């Protein structure tokens, strides 16, 4: 806005000038995705970059074989997750990173073979935040057949109750100097910024930035 708060570009100009429909750039078989760049075989996705074989995803960066996953980076074989980074074969994870063979996770880092956990770091063989030996874990984990809708809903409800019992940080971030927003890593002086990963500085009102994106 300039002057007396008049728009720099008028609504009339927006109405007269044609706009691109889907913004598909250097992508193959992504005909029904919006804002796809350097991607392949993505269906009904929005804002995918360097993604392959993704379905119903939003803001998927360098991900493969993901379904209904949003705001994620470098994930593979992940389903129904939000803000999940560098993970493999993981489902129903939120605000987490570096997970392997995990399901129903919240704010966890560098974990594998876990189910229904909250706030864990560098853990393995945990179910609802209880640690087991490998043998105990395999026996206990067999009780939770996530292929059953009833069991799936029971685990989801129990996980939600566990999440409710933990305090929440005002912002998910690391090395975020003078930043406001959420999901900010290695950035400086970014205000009202969300999903910022590395090398972002002096920015405002930003959604998905860093690493040259």
PDB file of C-alpha atoms in Angstrom:
ATOM      1  CA  UNK A   1       0.000   0.000   0.000  1.00  0.00           C
ATOM      2  CA  UNK A   2       1.128   3.562  -0.767  1.00  0.00           C
ATOM      3  CA  UNK A   3      -0.201   7.020  -0.142  1.00  0.00           C
ATOM      4  CA  UNK A   4      -3.646   6.967   1.408  1.00  0.00           C
ATOM      5  CA  UNK A   5      -3.691   3.205   1.787  1.00  0.00           C
ATOM      6  CA  UNK A   6      -4.646   2.644  -1.819  1.00  0.00           C
ATOM      7  CA  UNK A   7      -3.621  -0.682  -3.411  1.00  0.00           C
ATOM      8  CA  UNK A   8      -0.478  -0.592  -5.541  1.00  0.00           C
ATOM      9  CA  UNK A   9      -2.298  -2.771  -8.073  1.00  0.00           C
ATOM     10  CA  UNK A  10      -5.984  -2.096  -8.463  1.00  0.00           C
ATOM     11  CA  UNK A  11      -8.689  -4.735  -8.350  1.00  0.00           C
ATOM     12  CA  UNK A  12      -9.733  -3.687 -11.853  1.00  0.00           C
ATOM     13  CA  UNK A  13      -6.282  -4.574 -13.184  1.00  0.00           C
ATOM     14  CA  UNK A  14      -6.428  -7.972 -11.479  1.00  0.00           C
ATOM     15  CA  UNK A  15      -9.831  -8.580 -13.075  1.00  0.00           C
ATOM     16  CA  UNK A  16      -8.569  -7.698 -16.581  1.00  0.00           C
ATOM     17  CA  UNK A  17      -5.296  -9.639 -16.662  1.00  0.00           C
ATOM     18  CA  UNK A  18      -5.499 -13.430 -17.170  1.00  0.00           C
ATOM     19  CA  UNK A  19      -3.955 -15.569 -14.451  1.00  0.00           C
ATOM     20  CA  UNK A  20      -2.417 -19.002 -14.718  1.00  0.00           C
ATOM     21  CA  UNK A  21      -4.596 -21.814 -13.494  1.00  0.00           C
ATOM     22  CA  UNK A  22      -2.402 -24.466 -11.889  1.00  0.00           C
ATOM     23  CA  UNK A  23       1.208 -23.163 -12.070  1.00  0.00           C
ATOM     24  CA  UNK A  24       2.783 -26.488 -13.052  1.00  0.00           C
ATOM     25  CA  UNK A  25       6.517 -26.079 -13.723  1.00  0.00           C
ATOM     26  CA  UNK A  26       8.834 -28.814 -15.002  1.00  0.00           C
ATOM     27  CA  UNK A  27       6.552 -31.537 -13.631  1.00  0.00           C
ATOM     28  CA  UNK A  28       5.290 -34.807 -15.091  1.00  0.00           C
ATOM     29  CA  UNK A  29       1.796 -36.238 -14.620  1.00  0.00           C
ATOM     30  CA  UNK A  30       0.754 -33.602 -12.088  1.00  0.00           C
ATOM     31  CA  UNK A  31      -2.209 -32.365 -14.116  1.00  0.00           C
ATOM     32  CA  UNK A  32      -4.562 -32.058 -11.138  1.00  0.00           C
ATOM     33  CA  UNK A  33      -2.106 -30.403  -8.741  1.00  0.00           C
ATOM     34  CA  UNK A  34      -1.723 -26.685  -8.111  1.00  0.00           C
ATOM     35  CA  UNK A  35       1.735 -25.110  -7.832  1.00  0.00           C
ATOM     36  CA  UNK A  36       3.833 -28.178  -8.646  1.00  0.00           C
ATOM     37  CA  UNK A  37       7.531 -27.675  -9.397  1.00  0.00           C
ATOM     38  CA  UNK A  38      10.071 -30.336 -10.398  1.00  0.00           C
ATOM     39  CA  UNK A  39       7.603 -33.031  -9.337  1.00  0.00           C
ATOM     40  CA  UNK A  40       6.309 -36.289 -10.751  1.00  0.00           C
ATOM     41  CA  UNK A  41       3.102 -38.310 -10.409  1.00  0.00           C
ATOM     42  CA  UNK A  42       1.369 -36.052  -7.876  1.00  0.00           C
ATOM     43  CA  UNK A  43      -2.432 -36.073  -7.649  1.00  0.00           C
ATOM     44  CA  UNK A  44      -4.610 -33.372  -6.095  1.00  0.00           C
ATOM     45  CA  UNK A  45      -1.667 -31.737  -4.325  1.00  0.00           C
ATOM     46  CA  UNK A  46      -0.931 -28.077  -3.623  1.00  0.00           C
ATOM     47  CA  UNK A  47       2.517 -26.486  -3.435  1.00  0.00           C
ATOM     48  CA  UNK A  48       4.729 -29.523  -4.033  1.00  0.00           C
ATOM     49  CA  UNK A  49       8.420 -29.110  -4.825  1.00  0.00           C
ATOM     50  CA  UNK A  50      10.628 -31.976  -5.934  1.00  0.00           C
ATOM     51  CA  UNK A  51       7.943 -34.477  -4.901  1.00  0.00           C
ATOM     52  CA  UNK A  52       7.136 -37.881  -6.364  1.00  0.00           C
ATOM     53  CA  UNK A  53       4.067 -40.116  -6.102  1.00  0.00           C
ATOM     54  CA  UNK A  54       2.182 -37.880  -3.674  1.00  0.00           C
ATOM     55  CA  UNK A  55      -1.564 -37.756  -3.113  1.00  0.00           C
ATOM     56  CA  UNK A  56      -3.683 -35.073  -1.399  1.00  0.00           C
ATOM     57  CA  UNK A  57      -0.623 -33.289   0.046  1.00  0.00           C
ATOM     58  CA  UNK A  58      -0.096 -29.600   0.786  1.00  0.00           C
ATOM     59  CA  UNK A  59       3.354 -27.988   0.875  1.00  0.00           C
ATOM     60  CA  UNK A  60       5.328 -31.180   0.405  1.00  0.00           C
ATOM     61  CA  UNK A  61       9.003 -30.483  -0.245  1.00  0.00           C
ATOM     62  CA  UNK A  62      11.250 -33.228  -1.642  1.00  0.00           C
ATOM     63  CA  UNK A  63       8.893 -35.964  -0.450  1.00  0.00           C
ATOM     64  CA  UNK A  64       8.108 -39.365  -1.957  1.00  0.00           C
ATOM     65  CA  UNK A  65       5.173 -41.764  -1.654  1.00  0.00           C
ATOM     66  CA  UNK A  66       3.268 -39.558   0.799  1.00  0.00           C
ATOM     67  CA  UNK A  67      -0.487 -39.267   1.296  1.00  0.00           C
ATOM     68  CA  UNK A  68      -2.402 -36.444   3.034  1.00  0.00           C
ATOM     69  CA  UNK A  69       0.787 -34.968   4.459  1.00  0.00           C
ATOM     70  CA  UNK A  70       1.222 -31.210   4.834  1.00  0.00           C
ATOM     71  CA  UNK A  71       4.064 -28.799   5.582  1.00  0.00           C
ATOM     72  CA  UNK A  72       6.698 -31.515   5.341  1.00  0.00           C
ATOM     73  CA  UNK A  73      10.293 -31.781   4.176  1.00  0.00           C
ATOM     74  CA  UNK A  74      12.240 -34.833   2.954  1.00  0.00           C
ATOM     75  CA  UNK A  75       9.653 -37.428   3.977  1.00  0.00           C
ATOM     76  CA  UNK A  76       9.080 -40.834   2.409  1.00  0.00           C
ATOM     77  CA  UNK A  77       6.137 -43.201   2.834  1.00  0.00           C
ATOM     78  CA  UNK A  78       4.372 -40.929   5.313  1.00  0.00           C
ATOM     79  CA  UNK A  79       0.600 -40.613   5.746  1.00  0.00           C
ATOM     80  CA  UNK A  80      -1.752 -38.105   7.384  1.00  0.00           C
ATOM     81  CA  UNK A  81       0.949 -36.003   9.026  1.00  0.00           C
ATOM     82  CA  UNK A  82       1.566 -32.289   9.599  1.00  0.00           C
ATOM     83  CA  UNK A  83       4.904 -30.517   9.928  1.00  0.00           C
ATOM     84  CA  UNK A  84       6.885 -33.738   9.703  1.00  0.00           C
ATOM     85  CA  UNK A  85      10.472 -33.664   8.427  1.00  0.00           C
ATOM     86  CA  UNK A  86      13.073 -36.252   7.392  1.00  0.00           C
ATOM     87  CA  UNK A  87      10.916 -39.250   8.298  1.00  0.00           C
ATOM     88  CA  UNK A  88      10.222 -42.669   6.790  1.00  0.00           C
ATOM     89  CA  UNK A  89       7.255 -45.022   7.022  1.00  0.00           C
ATOM     90  CA  UNK A  90       5.448 -42.865   9.570  1.00  0.00           C
ATOM     91  CA  UNK A  91       1.767 -41.988   9.984  1.00  0.00           C
ATOM     92  CA  UNK A  92      -0.282 -39.494  12.002  1.00  0.00           C
ATOM     93  CA  UNK A  93       2.695 -37.440  13.187  1.00  0.00           C
ATOM     94  CA  UNK A  94       2.584 -33.747  14.109  1.00  0.00           C
ATOM     95  CA  UNK A  95       5.455 -31.305  14.741  1.00  0.00           C
ATOM     96  CA  UNK A  96       8.035 -34.092  14.554  1.00  0.00           C
ATOM     97  CA  UNK A  97      11.232 -34.982  12.710  1.00  0.00           C
ATOM     98  CA  UNK A  98      13.543 -37.886  11.961  1.00  0.00           C
ATOM     99  CA  UNK A  99      11.051 -40.654  12.711  1.00  0.00           C
ATOM    100  CA  UNK A 100      11.252 -44.225  11.470  1.00  0.00           C
ATOM    101  CA  UNK A 101       8.370 -46.709  11.636  1.00  0.00           C
ATOM    102  CA  UNK A 102       6.350 -44.538  14.020  1.00  0.00           C
ATOM    103  CA  UNK A 103       2.620 -43.878  14.310  1.00  0.00           C
ATOM    104  CA  UNK A 104       0.620 -41.241  16.191  1.00  0.00           C
ATOM    105  CA  UNK A 105       3.479 -39.007  17.322  1.00  0.00           C
ATOM    106  CA  UNK A 106       3.471 -35.424  18.595  1.00  0.00           C
ATOM    107  CA  UNK A 107       6.559 -33.222  19.010  1.00  0.00           C
ATOM    108  CA  UNK A 108       9.032 -36.116  18.804  1.00  0.00           C
ATOM    109  CA  UNK A 109      12.565 -36.170  17.390  1.00  0.00           C
ATOM    110  CA  UNK A 110      14.887 -38.953  16.268  1.00  0.00           C
ATOM    111  CA  UNK A 111      12.640 -41.855  17.298  1.00  0.00           C
ATOM    112  CA  UNK A 112      11.936 -45.242  15.777  1.00  0.00           C
ATOM    113  CA  UNK A 113       9.473 -48.047  16.417  1.00  0.00           C
ATOM    114  CA  UNK A 114       7.132 -45.964  18.563  1.00  0.00           C
ATOM    115  CA  UNK A 115       3.355 -45.660  18.857  1.00  0.00           C
ATOM    116  CA  UNK A 116       1.193 -42.947  20.407  1.00  0.00           C
ATOM    117  CA  UNK A 117       3.989 -40.890  21.964  1.00  0.00           C
ATOM    118  CA  UNK A 118       4.443 -37.227  22.911  1.00  0.00           C
ATOM    119  CA  UNK A 119       7.585 -35.144  23.414  1.00  0.00           C
ATOM    120  CA  UNK A 120      10.151 -37.922  23.023  1.00  0.00           C
ATOM    121  CA  UNK A 121      13.775 -37.459  21.993  1.00  0.00           C
ATOM    122  CA  UNK A 122      16.145 -40.190  20.784  1.00  0.00           C
ATOM    123  CA  UNK A 123      13.889 -43.052  21.848  1.00  0.00           C
ATOM    124  CA  UNK A 124      13.024 -46.486  20.504  1.00  0.00           C
ATOM    125  CA  UNK A 125      10.425 -49.143  21.354  1.00  0.00           C
ATOM    126  CA  UNK A 126       7.929 -46.872  23.143  1.00  0.00           C
ATOM    127  CA  UNK A 127       4.134 -47.132  23.295  1.00  0.00           C
ATOM    128  CA  UNK A 128       2.202 -44.217  24.794  1.00  0.00           C
ATOM    129  CA  UNK A 129       5.502 -42.953  26.261  1.00  0.00           C
ATOM    130  CA  UNK A 130       6.244 -46.240  28.044  1.00  0.00           C
ATOM    131  CA  UNK A 131       9.597 -47.800  27.175  1.00  0.00           C
ATOM    132  CA  UNK A 132       9.939 -51.491  26.386  1.00  0.00           C
ATOM    133  CA  UNK A 133      12.682 -53.858  25.407  1.00  0.00           C
ATOM    134  CA  UNK A 134      12.580 -54.939  21.777  1.00  0.00           C
ATOM    135  CA  UNK A 135      10.947 -58.255  22.666  1.00  0.00           C
ATOM    136  CA  UNK A 136       8.373 -56.596  24.961  1.00  0.00           C
ATOM    137  CA  UNK A 137       7.637 -53.973  22.352  1.00  0.00           C
ATOM    138  CA  UNK A 138       6.915 -56.504  19.628  1.00  0.00           C
ATOM    139  CA  UNK A 139       4.481 -58.354  21.902  1.00  0.00           C
ATOM    140  CA  UNK A 140       2.729 -55.175  23.045  1.00  0.00           C
ATOM    141  CA  UNK A 141       2.676 -53.583  19.583  1.00  0.00           C
ATOM    142  CA  UNK A 142       0.908 -56.649  18.157  1.00  0.00           C
ATOM    143  CA  UNK A 143      -2.126 -55.690  20.261  1.00  0.00           C
ATOM    144  CA  UNK A 144      -2.651 -52.533  18.202  1.00  0.00           C
ATOM    145  CA  UNK A 145      -3.840 -53.447  14.724  1.00  0.00           C
ATOM    146  CA  UNK A 146      -4.077 -50.058  13.023  1.00  0.00           C
ATOM    147  CA  UNK A 147      -5.687 -51.729  10.030  1.00  0.00           C
ATOM    148  CA  UNK A 148      -8.819 -52.028  12.159  1.00  0.00           C
ATOM    149  CA  UNK A 149     -10.932 -48.854  12.106  1.00  0.00           C
ATOM    150  CA  UNK A 150     -12.093 -49.414  15.680  1.00  0.00           C
ATOM    151  CA  UNK A 151      -8.560 -49.860  16.963  1.00  0.00           C
ATOM    152  CA  UNK A 152      -7.363 -46.926  14.868  1.00  0.00           C
ATOM    153  CA  UNK A 153      -9.933 -44.656  16.506  1.00  0.00           C
ATOM    154  CA  UNK A 154      -9.128 -45.965  19.986  1.00  0.00           C
ATOM    155  CA  UNK A 155      -5.420 -45.282  19.526  1.00  0.00           C
ATOM    156  CA  UNK A 156      -6.153 -41.813  18.098  1.00  0.00           C
ATOM    157  CA  UNK A 157      -8.390 -40.930  21.071  1.00  0.00           C
ATOM    158  CA  UNK A 158      -5.839 -42.168  23.595  1.00  0.00           C
ATOM    159  CA  UNK A 159      -3.101 -40.230  21.827  1.00  0.00           C
ATOM    160  CA  UNK A 160      -5.167 -37.020  21.891  1.00  0.00           C
ATOM    161  CA  UNK A 161      -5.703 -37.451  25.621  1.00  0.00           C
ATOM    162  CA  UNK A 162      -1.954 -37.921  26.127  1.00  0.00           C
ATOM    163  CA  UNK A 163      -1.197 -34.761  24.132  1.00  0.00           C
ATOM    164  CA  UNK A 164      -3.653 -32.772  26.249  1.00  0.00           C
ATOM    165  CA  UNK A 165      -1.690 -33.653  29.382  1.00  0.00           C
ATOM    166  CA  UNK A 166       1.532 -32.003  28.158  1.00  0.00           C
ATOM    167  CA  UNK A 167       2.352 -28.262  28.166  1.00  0.00           C
ATOM    168  CA  UNK A 168       2.678 -26.652  24.731  1.00  0.00           C
ATOM    169  CA  UNK A 169       5.432 -24.328  23.593  1.00  0.00           C
ATOM    170  CA  UNK A 170       4.336 -20.958  22.261  1.00  0.00           C
ATOM    171  CA  UNK A 171       6.235 -21.685  19.050  1.00  0.00           C
ATOM    172  CA  UNK A 172       7.924 -24.643  17.409  1.00  0.00           C
ATOM    173  CA  UNK A 173      11.396 -23.410  16.530  1.00  0.00           C
ATOM    174  CA  UNK A 174      15.167 -23.780  16.850  1.00  0.00           C
ATOM    175  CA  UNK A 175      17.839 -21.105  16.430  1.00  0.00           C
ATOM    176  CA  UNK A 176      15.071 -18.634  15.584  1.00  0.00           C
ATOM    177  CA  UNK A 177      16.559 -15.260  16.542  1.00  0.00           C
ATOM    178  CA  UNK A 178      14.075 -12.413  16.792  1.00  0.00           C
ATOM    179  CA  UNK A 179      11.427 -14.452  14.971  1.00  0.00           C
ATOM    180  CA  UNK A 180       7.690 -14.807  15.423  1.00  0.00           C
ATOM    181  CA  UNK A 181       5.414 -17.423  13.865  1.00  0.00           C
ATOM    182  CA  UNK A 182       5.753 -21.207  13.958  1.00  0.00           C
ATOM    183  CA  UNK A 183       7.956 -23.996  12.581  1.00  0.00           C
ATOM    184  CA  UNK A 184      11.088 -21.859  12.236  1.00  0.00           C
ATOM    185  CA  UNK A 185      14.591 -23.355  12.132  1.00  0.00           C
ATOM    186  CA  UNK A 186      17.879 -21.465  11.681  1.00  0.00           C
ATOM    187  CA  UNK A 187      16.425 -18.073  10.810  1.00  0.00           C
ATOM    188  CA  UNK A 188      16.888 -14.484  11.908  1.00  0.00           C
ATOM    189  CA  UNK A 189      14.557 -11.511  12.142  1.00  0.00           C
ATOM    190  CA  UNK A 190      11.557 -13.160  10.478  1.00  0.00           C
ATOM    191  CA  UNK A 191       8.167 -11.911  11.618  1.00  0.00           C
ATOM    192  CA  UNK A 192       4.833 -13.671  11.124  1.00  0.00           C
ATOM    193  CA  UNK A 193       6.724 -16.471   9.391  1.00  0.00           C
ATOM    194  CA  UNK A 194       5.720 -20.127   9.125  1.00  0.00           C
ATOM    195  CA  UNK A 195       7.620 -23.233   7.965  1.00  0.00           C
ATOM    196  CA  UNK A 196      11.010 -21.564   7.607  1.00  0.00           C
ATOM    197  CA  UNK A 197      14.016 -23.877   7.210  1.00  0.00           C
ATOM    198  CA  UNK A 198      17.580 -22.495   7.097  1.00  0.00           C
ATOM    199  CA  UNK A 199      19.067 -19.307   5.660  1.00  0.00           C
ATOM    200  CA  UNK A 200      16.054 -17.014   5.971  1.00  0.00           C
ATOM    201  CA  UNK A 201      16.557 -13.475   7.267  1.00  0.00           C
ATOM    202  CA  UNK A 202      14.777 -10.122   7.474  1.00  0.00           C
ATOM    203  CA  UNK A 203      11.420 -11.344   6.180  1.00  0.00           C
ATOM    204  CA  UNK A 204       7.768 -10.757   7.038  1.00  0.00           C
ATOM    205  CA  UNK A 205       4.507 -12.559   6.306  1.00  0.00           C
ATOM    206  CA  UNK A 206       6.216 -15.613   4.838  1.00  0.00           C
ATOM    207  CA  UNK A 207       4.890 -19.132   4.347  1.00  0.00           C
ATOM    208  CA  UNK A 208       7.505 -21.767   3.406  1.00  0.00           C
ATOM    209  CA  UNK A 209      10.965 -20.316   2.799  1.00  0.00           C
ATOM    210  CA  UNK A 210      14.657 -21.103   3.141  1.00  0.00           C
ATOM    211  CA  UNK A 211      17.114 -23.426   1.382  1.00  0.00           C
ATOM    212  CA  UNK A 212      16.685 -21.404  -1.772  1.00  0.00           C
ATOM    213  CA  UNK A 213      12.950 -22.107  -2.008  1.00  0.00           C
TER     214      UNK A 213
END
